[in-house]
């Protein structure tokens, strides 16, 4: 029997699914001791700090993560940051393989004038702010204006727009950060406009997200019927299944009876942002109006200016680079997960970029782990332990995390919430050590 020592860096869905694949593919000849390293004191990555709090069902995958974590050959090293507390060279030396599962946390930039004005934010900051990520708790989120513009036509833009447009009372029963609920309750925003640079048929939303919009109890949802009908006509019968499904969900929205709530979420297609206007603070966004011609997006030459006091761009992410790990085009430079010439592998968004839903990471990680196991031809290394590299460092173990988790869930119970997240790093570390 040989036990190979595997480090997984990043405790998000891709990291857990990589651990699960190692557990599933272990044989009596090749067994695995898995050490998961996470820079925060809390695991679960985007399931904790990305998934919209009004989507609790998606978060139930955390039960799978906890099963993986307690399967016996798994250790959590929370509050340990690669690059700060340990180096890639150290990991590569000690472990038979190092799996990078650090995701994509940097919001892509629009690259237009005015983008850095006050009240122009990236979803990469706004989303972790309302999800109680310790690094974003002090983000300044100006909600003192009537209109907010959200740029992008993916599920993150949809989450952001919905969070801004729903009645904040609907968040009381969720695990939204308390600081964010308080701010949403005094928010003056009543009109949220989601702006897509291409047509309804090109939107990256998924149909379930569109289908839930009419269920918003306190928000008018507006899509232009002529625009959606034109998209349906353009794609015809031969459209891909996902596109058809999206368009039929949009058609339902356009054919509903009008509602008359205080809050409105409006979708505008075929407008591409060219400038954020304002002196110090965002005052408007200028868009070039597009049209679809022979299946291509072309500018009409017209310009539309939308006055707003807040703009949030949700146009995708790129991975943060890691010292000692090759990086290319916003991802870890890899070939089907292998980082050539090393014992490093990449999974999830760090490997393929920010695409797919949480479940996508399961098959993706499993494919990479099969290659990793194929590559394990030498006998296992028997060098040291990560703890020996971190003398005196406050490590949050699985047991420590379970204490944090239990406290958060208990705090939530009395308030009818799934949990109340601790948001302060010092408090999280304190809870991890509690009796
Ligand atoms: P995404 O799905 O790739 O969408 C990015 C959007 O930004 C696209 O509509 C893109 O338009 C637009 N965009 C890019 N550059 C732009 C620019 N310069 N100006 C204007 N628009 C621009 O990315 P995402 O929304 O960040 O989501 C990432 C992944 O997470 C996706 O796979 C998503 O499905 C997933 N996710 C899933 C859920 C869920 O299941 N509920 C929730 C959140 C996220 P073009 O198409 O024209 O490039």
CSV table of C-alpha atoms and ligand atoms in Angstrom, one decimal:
chain,number,residue,atom,x,y,z
A,1,UNK,CA,0.0,0.0,0.0
A,2,UNK,CA,1.2,3.5,-0.9
A,3,UNK,CA,-0.2,6.7,0.6
A,4,UNK,CA,0.4,9.7,-1.5
A,5,UNK,CA,0.2,13.1,0.1
A,6,UNK,CA,-1.9,15.6,-1.8
A,7,UNK,CA,-2.3,19.4,-1.0
A,8,UNK,CA,-5.3,21.1,-2.3
A,9,UNK,CA,-5.1,24.9,-2.2
A,10,UNK,CA,-8.5,26.6,-1.9
A,11,UNK,CA,-11.5,25.2,0.0
A,12,UNK,CA,-14.2,26.1,-2.6
A,13,UNK,CA,-16.4,23.7,-4.6
A,14,UNK,CA,-13.5,22.8,-7.0
A,15,UNK,CA,-11.2,21.9,-4.1
A,16,UNK,CA,-13.8,19.7,-2.4
A,17,UNK,CA,-14.7,17.9,-5.6
A,18,UNK,CA,-11.0,17.3,-6.2
A,19,UNK,CA,-10.8,15.8,-2.7
A,20,UNK,CA,-13.9,13.7,-3.4
A,21,UNK,CA,-12.4,12.4,-6.7
A,22,UNK,CA,-9.3,11.4,-4.8
A,23,UNK,CA,-11.4,9.6,-2.2
A,24,UNK,CA,-13.4,7.8,-4.9
A,25,UNK,CA,-10.5,6.8,-7.0
A,26,UNK,CA,-8.2,5.6,-4.2
A,27,UNK,CA,-7.2,1.9,-4.5
A,28,UNK,CA,-5.4,-0.4,-2.0
A,29,UNK,CA,-2.2,0.4,-4.1
A,30,UNK,CA,-2.7,4.1,-4.3
A,31,UNK,CA,-4.2,5.8,-1.2
A,32,UNK,CA,-4.3,9.5,-0.5
A,33,UNK,CA,-3.8,11.8,2.5
A,34,UNK,CA,-5.4,15.1,1.6
A,35,UNK,CA,-4.5,18.4,3.2
A,36,UNK,CA,-6.7,21.3,2.2
A,37,UNK,CA,-5.2,24.7,2.6
A,38,UNK,CA,-7.5,27.8,2.8
A,39,UNK,CA,-6.6,31.4,3.4
A,40,UNK,CA,-9.8,32.2,5.3
A,41,UNK,CA,-10.7,30.6,8.6
A,42,UNK,CA,-13.9,29.3,6.8
A,43,UNK,CA,-14.2,26.9,3.9
A,44,UNK,CA,-16.8,26.4,1.1
A,45,UNK,CA,-15.5,29.3,-1.1
A,46,UNK,CA,-18.2,30.7,-3.3
A,47,UNK,CA,-20.9,28.6,-1.7
A,48,UNK,CA,-20.3,30.8,1.4
A,49,UNK,CA,-19.3,34.1,-0.2
A,50,UNK,CA,-20.6,34.0,-3.8
A,51,UNK,CA,-24.0,32.2,-4.0
A,52,UNK,CA,-26.8,34.7,-3.6
A,53,UNK,CA,-28.3,34.4,-0.1
A,54,UNK,CA,-31.8,34.2,-1.5
A,55,UNK,CA,-30.8,30.9,-3.1
A,56,UNK,CA,-30.4,28.7,-0.1
A,57,UNK,CA,-31.0,25.5,-2.1
A,58,UNK,CA,-27.8,25.9,-4.0
A,59,UNK,CA,-25.9,26.1,-0.7
A,60,UNK,CA,-27.1,22.6,0.4
A,61,UNK,CA,-24.1,21.2,-1.5
A,62,UNK,CA,-22.1,22.2,1.6
A,63,UNK,CA,-23.5,19.0,3.1
A,64,UNK,CA,-21.5,17.1,0.5
A,65,UNK,CA,-18.4,19.1,1.4
A,66,UNK,CA,-18.7,18.2,5.1
A,67,UNK,CA,-19.0,14.5,4.2
A,68,UNK,CA,-15.8,14.7,2.2
A,69,UNK,CA,-14.1,16.6,5.0
A,70,UNK,CA,-15.0,14.0,7.6
A,71,UNK,CA,-14.2,10.9,5.5
A,72,UNK,CA,-11.0,10.2,7.4
A,73,UNK,CA,-8.1,11.0,5.1
A,74,UNK,CA,-8.8,14.8,5.0
A,75,UNK,CA,-7.4,17.6,7.0
A,76,UNK,CA,-8.3,21.3,6.8
A,77,UNK,CA,-5.6,24.0,7.3
A,78,UNK,CA,-7.7,27.2,7.4
A,79,UNK,CA,-6.2,30.6,7.9
A,80,UNK,CA,-3.2,29.6,5.9
A,81,UNK,CA,-2.4,31.6,2.8
A,82,UNK,CA,-0.2,30.4,0.0
A,83,UNK,CA,2.3,33.2,-0.7
A,84,UNK,CA,1.9,34.7,2.8
A,85,UNK,CA,2.4,31.8,5.2
A,86,UNK,CA,3.9,29.2,2.9
A,87,UNK,CA,5.4,29.1,-0.6
A,88,UNK,CA,4.6,27.1,-3.6
A,89,UNK,CA,8.1,25.6,-3.5
A,90,UNK,CA,7.6,24.4,0.0
A,91,UNK,CA,4.3,22.6,-1.0
A,92,UNK,CA,5.8,21.1,-4.1
A,93,UNK,CA,8.6,19.8,-2.1
A,94,UNK,CA,6.5,18.1,0.7
A,95,UNK,CA,3.6,16.9,-1.3
A,96,UNK,CA,3.3,14.3,-4.1
A,97,UNK,CA,0.9,16.6,-5.9
A,98,UNK,CA,-0.4,20.2,-5.3
A,99,UNK,CA,-3.8,21.0,-6.7
A,100,UNK,CA,-4.6,24.7,-7.2
A,101,UNK,CA,-8.3,25.4,-6.6
A,102,UNK,CA,-8.2,29.1,-5.9
A,103,UNK,CA,-10.9,30.1,-8.3
A,104,UNK,CA,-11.2,33.5,-10.0
A,105,UNK,CA,-11.6,36.4,-7.6
A,106,UNK,CA,-10.6,39.4,-9.6
A,107,UNK,CA,-13.5,41.3,-11.4
A,108,UNK,CA,-12.8,42.0,-15.0
A,109,UNK,CA,-12.5,45.7,-15.8
A,110,UNK,CA,-14.7,47.4,-18.4
A,111,UNK,CA,-11.7,49.5,-19.6
A,112,UNK,CA,-13.8,52.6,-20.2
A,113,UNK,CA,-13.3,56.2,-18.9
A,114,UNK,CA,-14.9,56.9,-15.5
A,115,UNK,CA,-14.9,53.3,-14.4
A,116,UNK,CA,-13.0,54.2,-11.2
A,117,UNK,CA,-15.3,57.0,-10.1
A,118,UNK,CA,-16.9,56.7,-6.6
A,119,UNK,CA,-20.1,54.5,-6.7
A,120,UNK,CA,-18.7,52.5,-9.6
A,121,UNK,CA,-18.1,49.0,-8.2
A,122,UNK,CA,-17.3,45.5,-9.4
A,123,UNK,CA,-19.5,42.5,-8.6
A,124,UNK,CA,-16.3,40.9,-7.4
A,125,UNK,CA,-16.4,43.3,-4.4
A,126,UNK,CA,-20.2,43.8,-4.0
A,127,UNK,CA,-21.1,40.1,-3.9
A,128,UNK,CA,-18.7,39.2,-1.1
A,129,UNK,CA,-19.7,42.3,0.8
A,130,UNK,CA,-23.4,41.2,1.1
A,131,UNK,CA,-22.2,37.7,1.8
A,132,UNK,CA,-20.1,38.6,4.9
A,133,UNK,CA,-16.6,38.0,3.4
A,134,UNK,CA,-14.2,39.4,6.1
A,135,UNK,CA,-12.1,41.2,3.4
A,136,UNK,CA,-15.1,43.2,2.1
A,137,UNK,CA,-17.0,44.1,5.2
A,138,UNK,CA,-15.9,47.8,5.1
A,139,UNK,CA,-16.6,48.3,1.4
A,140,UNK,CA,-18.4,51.6,0.7
A,141,UNK,CA,-21.6,50.8,-1.1
A,142,UNK,CA,-23.6,54.0,-1.9
A,143,UNK,CA,-27.3,53.1,-2.0
A,144,UNK,CA,-28.5,56.7,-1.6
A,145,UNK,CA,-29.7,57.1,-5.2
A,146,UNK,CA,-32.9,56.2,-7.0
A,147,UNK,CA,-31.3,54.3,-10.0
A,148,UNK,CA,-28.6,51.6,-10.2
A,149,UNK,CA,-27.1,50.2,-13.4
A,150,UNK,CA,-25.8,46.7,-13.5
A,151,UNK,CA,-23.6,45.8,-16.5
A,152,UNK,CA,-23.4,42.3,-17.8
A,153,UNK,CA,-25.9,39.6,-18.8
A,154,UNK,CA,-24.7,36.6,-16.8
A,155,UNK,CA,-26.0,35.0,-13.6
A,156,UNK,CA,-23.8,37.2,-11.4
A,157,UNK,CA,-25.3,40.3,-13.0
A,158,UNK,CA,-28.7,38.8,-12.4
A,159,UNK,CA,-27.9,38.0,-8.7
A,160,UNK,CA,-26.6,41.6,-8.2
A,161,UNK,CA,-29.6,43.2,-9.9
A,162,UNK,CA,-32.0,41.0,-7.9
A,163,UNK,CA,-30.3,41.8,-4.6
A,164,UNK,CA,-30.5,45.5,-5.3
A,165,UNK,CA,-34.2,45.4,-6.5
A,166,UNK,CA,-35.9,43.0,-4.1
A,167,UNK,CA,-37.6,44.1,-1.0
A,168,UNK,CA,-35.0,43.8,1.8
A,169,UNK,CA,-37.5,42.2,4.1
A,170,UNK,CA,-37.2,39.2,1.8
A,171,UNK,CA,-33.6,38.9,3.1
A,172,UNK,CA,-34.5,38.6,6.8
A,173,UNK,CA,-34.8,34.8,6.6
A,174,UNK,CA,-31.4,34.4,4.8
A,175,UNK,CA,-27.8,34.5,5.8
A,176,UNK,CA,-27.1,37.8,4.1
A,177,UNK,CA,-24.5,39.8,6.1
A,178,UNK,CA,-26.3,41.9,8.8
A,179,UNK,CA,-24.3,45.0,7.7
A,180,UNK,CA,-25.7,44.5,4.2
A,181,UNK,CA,-29.3,43.9,5.3
A,182,UNK,CA,-29.2,47.1,7.4
A,183,UNK,CA,-27.9,49.0,4.4
A,184,UNK,CA,-30.5,47.5,2.0
A,185,UNK,CA,-33.3,48.5,4.4
A,186,UNK,CA,-32.3,52.2,4.1
A,187,UNK,CA,-31.5,51.9,0.4
A,188,UNK,CA,-33.1,54.6,-1.8
A,189,UNK,CA,-32.7,52.5,-4.9
A,190,UNK,CA,-36.1,51.8,-6.6
A,191,UNK,CA,-35.0,51.2,-10.2
A,192,UNK,CA,-32.3,48.7,-11.2
A,193,UNK,CA,-31.4,48.5,-14.9
A,194,UNK,CA,-29.5,45.5,-16.1
A,195,UNK,CA,-27.7,46.3,-19.3
A,196,UNK,CA,-26.5,43.7,-21.8
A,197,UNK,CA,-24.3,44.6,-24.8
A,198,UNK,CA,-25.8,41.9,-27.0
A,199,UNK,CA,-29.4,40.6,-27.6
A,200,UNK,CA,-31.7,38.5,-25.5
A,201,UNK,CA,-30.6,35.4,-27.5
A,202,UNK,CA,-27.0,35.9,-26.5
A,203,UNK,CA,-27.5,36.4,-22.8
A,204,UNK,CA,-25.5,34.2,-20.5
A,205,UNK,CA,-28.3,33.8,-17.9
A,206,UNK,CA,-29.5,30.3,-17.2
A,207,UNK,CA,-33.3,29.7,-17.6
A,208,UNK,CA,-34.0,28.8,-13.9
A,209,UNK,CA,-32.7,32.2,-12.9
A,210,UNK,CA,-35.0,33.9,-15.5
A,211,UNK,CA,-38.0,31.8,-14.5
A,212,UNK,CA,-37.8,32.8,-10.8
A,213,UNK,CA,-38.0,36.6,-11.6
A,214,UNK,CA,-41.8,36.6,-11.9
A,215,UNK,CA,-41.9,35.2,-8.4
A,216,UNK,CA,-40.4,38.3,-6.9
A,217,UNK,CA,-43.3,39.5,-4.7
A,218,UNK,CA,-42.4,43.2,-4.4
A,219,UNK,CA,-40.6,44.0,-7.7
A,220,UNK,CA,-41.8,44.9,-11.2
A,221,UNK,CA,-39.8,43.0,-13.7
A,222,UNK,CA,-39.6,44.6,-17.1
A,223,UNK,CA,-38.4,43.3,-20.4
A,224,UNK,CA,-39.2,44.9,-23.7
A,225,UNK,CA,-41.6,42.6,-25.6
A,226,UNK,CA,-40.6,43.8,-29.0
A,227,UNK,CA,-37.0,43.1,-28.2
A,228,UNK,CA,-37.6,39.6,-27.0
A,229,UNK,CA,-40.0,38.8,-29.9
A,230,UNK,CA,-37.3,40.1,-32.4
A,231,UNK,CA,-34.7,37.7,-30.7
A,232,UNK,CA,-37.1,34.8,-31.0
A,233,UNK,CA,-37.7,35.6,-34.7
A,234,UNK,CA,-33.9,35.9,-35.3
A,235,UNK,CA,-33.0,32.5,-33.8
A,236,UNK,CA,-35.9,30.6,-35.4
A,237,UNK,CA,-36.6,27.0,-34.8
A,238,UNK,CA,-33.0,25.8,-34.9
A,239,UNK,CA,-31.9,27.6,-31.8
A,240,UNK,CA,-29.9,25.7,-29.2
A,241,UNK,CA,-31.9,24.2,-26.4
A,242,UNK,CA,-30.5,26.6,-23.7
A,243,UNK,CA,-31.2,29.6,-25.9
A,244,UNK,CA,-34.8,28.5,-26.6
A,245,UNK,CA,-35.3,27.9,-22.9
A,246,UNK,CA,-34.0,31.3,-22.0
A,247,UNK,CA,-36.1,33.0,-24.6
A,248,UNK,CA,-39.3,31.2,-23.6
A,249,UNK,CA,-38.6,32.3,-19.9
A,250,UNK,CA,-38.2,35.9,-21.2
A,251,UNK,CA,-41.3,35.7,-23.3
A,252,UNK,CA,-43.2,34.7,-20.1
A,253,UNK,CA,-41.9,37.8,-18.4
A,254,UNK,CA,-43.0,40.1,-21.3
A,255,UNK,CA,-46.5,38.6,-21.4
A,256,UNK,CA,-47.3,38.9,-17.7
A,257,UNK,CA,-49.8,41.4,-16.4
A,258,UNK,CA,-48.2,44.6,-15.4
A,259,UNK,CA,-47.4,45.0,-11.7
A,260,UNK,CA,-47.3,48.3,-9.8
A,261,UNK,CA,-44.7,47.8,-7.0
A,262,UNK,CA,-42.4,50.5,-5.7
A,263,UNK,CA,-39.3,48.7,-7.0
A,264,UNK,CA,-38.5,47.8,-10.6
A,265,UNK,CA,-35.9,45.6,-12.2
A,266,UNK,CA,-35.6,46.4,-15.9
A,267,UNK,CA,-33.6,44.6,-18.6
A,268,UNK,CA,-32.1,46.5,-21.5
A,269,UNK,CA,-30.4,44.7,-24.4
A,270,UNK,CA,-28.1,45.7,-27.2
A,271,UNK,CA,-26.4,48.6,-25.3
A,272,UNK,CA,-22.6,48.6,-24.7
A,273,UNK,CA,-21.1,50.9,-22.0
A,274,UNK,CA,-18.6,53.4,-23.3
A,275,UNK,CA,-18.2,55.8,-20.4
A,276,UNK,CA,-19.2,56.4,-16.8
A,277,UNK,CA,-19.9,60.1,-16.3
A,278,UNK,CA,-19.5,62.0,-13.1
A,279,UNK,CA,-17.4,64.6,-11.4
A,280,UNK,CA,-16.3,62.7,-8.3
A,281,UNK,CA,-19.2,60.3,-8.1
A,282,UNK,CA,-21.0,58.2,-10.7
A,283,UNK,CA,-23.8,60.3,-12.3
A,284,UNK,CA,-24.6,58.4,-15.5
A,285,UNK,CA,-23.5,55.7,-17.9
A,286,UNK,CA,-23.2,56.3,-21.6
A,287,UNK,CA,-24.0,53.4,-23.9
A,288,UNK,CA,-23.4,52.8,-27.6
A,289,UNK,CA,-26.6,51.3,-29.0
A,290,UNK,CA,-26.1,48.1,-31.0
A,291,UNK,CA,-28.2,46.0,-33.4
A,292,UNK,CA,-28.0,42.5,-34.7
A,293,UNK,CA,-27.2,42.3,-38.4
A,294,UNK,CA,-26.7,39.0,-40.1
A,295,UNK,CA,-26.1,37.4,-36.7
A,296,UNK,CA,-23.4,40.0,-35.8
A,297,UNK,CA,-23.5,42.8,-33.3
A,298,UNK,CA,-23.0,46.2,-34.9
A,299,UNK,CA,-23.2,49.7,-33.5
A,300,UNK,CA,-26.1,51.8,-34.8
A,301,UNK,CA,-24.2,55.0,-34.2
A,302,UNK,CA,-26.8,56.0,-31.6
A,303,UNK,CA,-26.0,56.8,-28.0
A,304,UNK,CA,-28.1,56.3,-24.9
A,305,UNK,CA,-27.3,57.9,-21.5
A,306,UNK,CA,-28.8,56.4,-18.3
A,307,UNK,CA,-28.6,58.6,-15.2
A,308,UNK,CA,-27.8,56.6,-12.1
A,309,UNK,CA,-26.0,57.0,-8.8
A,310,UNK,CA,-24.5,53.5,-8.7
A,311,UNK,CA,-23.1,51.2,-11.3
A,312,UNK,CA,-22.0,47.7,-10.7
A,313,UNK,CA,-20.1,45.7,-13.4
A,314,UNK,CA,-20.6,42.0,-13.5
A,315,UNK,CA,-18.7,41.0,-16.6
A,316,UNK,CA,-16.7,38.0,-15.5
A,317,UNK,CA,-13.6,37.3,-13.4
A,318,UNK,CA,-10.0,36.3,-13.7
A,319,UNK,CA,-7.8,34.3,-11.4
A,320,UNK,CA,-5.3,35.9,-9.1
A,321,UNK,CA,-1.7,34.8,-10.0
A,322,UNK,CA,0.3,32.8,-7.5
A,323,UNK,CA,4.0,33.1,-7.0
A,324,UNK,CA,5.7,30.0,-8.4
A,325,UNK,CA,2.7,28.8,-10.5
A,326,UNK,CA,2.6,29.7,-14.3
A,327,UNK,CA,-0.2,32.0,-15.2
A,328,UNK,CA,-1.7,32.9,-18.6
A,329,UNK,CA,-4.8,34.8,-19.8
A,330,UNK,CA,-6.4,35.1,-16.4
A,331,UNK,CA,-5.9,31.4,-15.5
A,332,UNK,CA,-3.3,29.0,-14.2
A,333,UNK,CA,-1.4,28.0,-17.4
A,334,UNK,CA,-2.4,24.4,-17.7
A,335,UNK,CA,-3.0,21.6,-20.1
A,336,UNK,CA,-6.2,19.8,-19.2
A,337,UNK,CA,-5.4,20.6,-15.5
A,338,UNK,CA,-1.7,19.6,-15.7
A,339,UNK,CA,0.8,22.4,-15.1
A,340,UNK,CA,3.5,21.1,-17.4
A,341,UNK,CA,6.8,20.0,-16.0
A,342,UNK,CA,5.6,20.2,-12.3
A,343,UNK,CA,3.6,18.2,-9.8
A,344,UNK,CA,1.1,21.0,-9.8
A,345,UNK,CA,-2.5,20.7,-11.1
A,346,UNK,CA,-5.3,23.2,-11.5
A,347,UNK,CA,-9.1,22.6,-11.1
A,348,UNK,CA,-12.2,24.7,-11.3
A,349,UNK,CA,-12.2,28.3,-12.3
A,350,UNK,CA,-8.4,28.6,-11.8
A,351,UNK,CA,-8.1,25.9,-14.5
A,352,UNK,CA,-10.8,26.7,-17.0
A,353,UNK,CA,-11.8,30.3,-16.2
A,354,UNK,CA,-15.1,31.5,-14.6
A,355,UNK,CA,-17.7,29.3,-16.3
A,356,UNK,CA,-20.3,26.7,-15.4
A,357,UNK,CA,-22.3,26.1,-12.3
A,358,UNK,CA,-21.1,24.5,-9.0
A,359,UNK,CA,-21.8,21.0,-10.3
A,360,UNK,CA,-19.6,21.6,-13.3
A,361,UNK,CA,-16.6,21.4,-11.0
A,362,UNK,CA,-17.4,17.8,-10.1
A,363,UNK,CA,-16.7,16.2,-13.5
A,364,UNK,CA,-14.0,18.7,-14.2
A,365,UNK,CA,-12.1,17.8,-11.0
A,366,UNK,CA,-12.6,14.1,-11.6
A,367,UNK,CA,-11.0,14.3,-15.0
A,368,UNK,CA,-8.0,16.1,-13.6
A,369,UNK,CA,-7.6,13.7,-10.7
A,370,UNK,CA,-7.6,10.8,-13.2
A,371,UNK,CA,-4.6,12.4,-14.9
A,372,UNK,CA,-2.9,13.2,-11.6
A,373,UNK,CA,-3.2,9.5,-10.5
A,374,UNK,CA,-1.8,8.4,-13.9
A,375,UNK,CA,1.2,10.7,-13.2
A,376,UNK,CA,1.9,9.2,-9.8
A,377,UNK,CA,4.6,6.8,-11.0
A,378,UNK,CA,7.2,7.3,-8.3
A,379,UNK,CA,6.9,6.1,-4.7
A,380,UNK,CA,5.3,8.5,-2.4
A,381,UNK,CA,7.4,11.3,-0.7
A,382,UNK,CA,7.6,11.0,3.0
A,383,UNK,CA,8.7,14.5,3.9
A,384,UNK,CA,7.5,16.4,6.9
A,385,UNK,CA,4.2,18.0,7.4
A,386,UNK,CA,2.7,21.4,6.6
A,387,UNK,CA,2.3,22.1,10.4
A,388,UNK,CA,6.1,22.0,10.8
A,389,UNK,CA,6.3,24.9,8.3
A,390,UNK,CA,4.0,27.0,10.3
A,391,UNK,CA,5.3,27.1,13.9
A,392,UNK,CA,3.1,29.2,16.1
A,393,UNK,CA,0.7,29.9,13.3
A,394,UNK,CA,-3.0,29.9,14.1
A,395,UNK,CA,-4.4,27.1,11.9
A,396,UNK,CA,-8.1,26.6,11.7
A,397,UNK,CA,-8.6,22.8,11.6
A,398,UNK,CA,-11.8,21.0,10.6
A,399,UNK,CA,-12.7,20.9,14.3
A,400,UNK,CA,-12.1,24.6,14.6
A,401,UNK,CA,-14.3,25.3,11.5
A,402,UNK,CA,-17.0,23.0,13.0
A,403,UNK,CA,-17.1,25.2,16.1
A,404,UNK,CA,-17.5,28.3,13.9
A,405,UNK,CA,-20.2,26.6,11.9
A,406,UNK,CA,-22.1,25.5,15.1
A,407,UNK,CA,-22.0,29.0,16.6
A,408,UNK,CA,-23.2,30.6,13.4
A,409,UNK,CA,-26.1,28.1,13.0
A,410,UNK,CA,-27.1,28.5,16.6
A,411,UNK,CA,-27.1,32.3,16.3
A,412,UNK,CA,-29.3,31.9,13.2
A,413,UNK,CA,-31.8,29.6,14.8
A,414,UNK,CA,-33.3,32.2,17.2
A,415,UNK,CA,-33.7,34.6,14.2
A,416,UNK,CA,-35.2,32.1,11.8
A,417,UNK,CA,-32.1,32.2,9.5
A,418,UNK,CA,-29.9,29.3,8.3
A,419,UNK,CA,-27.0,31.0,10.1
A,420,UNK,CA,-25.6,34.4,11.1
A,421,UNK,CA,-22.1,34.6,9.6
A,422,UNK,CA,-19.3,36.0,11.7
A,423,UNK,CA,-17.7,38.7,9.6
A,424,UNK,CA,-14.6,39.7,11.5
A,425,UNK,CA,-11.4,37.7,11.1
A,426,UNK,CA,-10.5,38.0,14.8
A,427,UNK,CA,-14.0,36.8,15.8
A,428,UNK,CA,-13.8,33.8,13.4
A,429,UNK,CA,-10.4,32.8,14.9
A,430,UNK,CA,-11.8,33.2,18.4
A,431,UNK,CA,-14.8,31.1,17.6
A,432,UNK,CA,-12.5,28.4,16.1
A,433,UNK,CA,-10.8,28.1,19.5
A,434,UNK,CA,-13.9,28.2,21.6
A,435,UNK,CA,-14.9,25.2,23.9
B,1,LIG,P1,-20.7,35.1,-17.5
B,1,LIG,O1,-21.8,34.1,-17.4
B,1,LIG,O2,-19.5,34.8,-18.4
B,1,LIG,O3,-21.4,36.5,-18.0
B,1,LIG,C1,-20.6,37.6,-18.2
B,1,LIG,C2,-21.4,38.7,-18.9
B,1,LIG,O4,-20.7,39.9,-19.0
B,1,LIG,C3,-21.8,38.3,-20.4
B,1,LIG,O5,-23.1,38.7,-20.6
B,1,LIG,C4,-20.9,39.2,-21.2
B,1,LIG,O6,-21.4,39.5,-22.5
B,1,LIG,C5,-20.8,40.4,-20.4
B,1,LIG,N1,-19.6,41.2,-20.7
B,1,LIG,C6,-18.3,40.8,-20.7
B,1,LIG,N2,-17.5,41.9,-21.0
B,1,LIG,C7,-18.4,42.9,-21.2
B,1,LIG,C8,-18.2,44.3,-21.5
B,1,LIG,N3,-16.9,44.8,-21.7
B,1,LIG,N4,-19.2,45.1,-21.5
B,1,LIG,C9,-20.5,44.6,-21.3
B,1,LIG,N5,-20.7,43.4,-21.0
B,1,LIG,C10,-19.7,42.5,-20.9
B,1,LIG,O7,-20.1,35.5,-16.1
B,1,LIG,P2,-20.7,35.6,-14.6
B,1,LIG,O8,-22.1,36.2,-14.7
B,1,LIG,O9,-19.7,36.3,-13.9
B,1,LIG,O10,-20.9,34.1,-14.1
B,1,LIG,C11,-19.7,33.3,-14.0
B,1,LIG,C12,-20.2,31.8,-13.9
B,1,LIG,O11,-20.8,31.6,-12.7
B,1,LIG,C13,-21.2,31.5,-15.0
B,1,LIG,O12,-20.9,30.2,-15.5
B,1,LIG,C14,-22.5,31.5,-14.3
B,1,LIG,O13,-23.5,30.7,-14.9
B,1,LIG,C15,-22.1,31.0,-12.9
B,1,LIG,N6,-23.1,31.4,-11.9
B,1,LIG,C16,-24.1,30.6,-11.7
B,1,LIG,C17,-25.1,31.0,-10.8
B,1,LIG,C18,-26.3,30.1,-10.6
B,1,LIG,O14,-26.3,29.0,-11.0
B,1,LIG,N7,-27.4,30.6,-10.0
B,1,LIG,C19,-25.0,32.2,-10.1
B,1,LIG,C20,-23.9,33.0,-10.4
B,1,LIG,C21,-23.0,32.6,-11.3
B,1,LIG,P3,-21.0,38.8,-23.8
B,1,LIG,O15,-21.7,37.5,-23.8
B,1,LIG,O16,-21.4,39.8,-24.9
B,1,LIG,O17,-19.5,38.6,-23.8
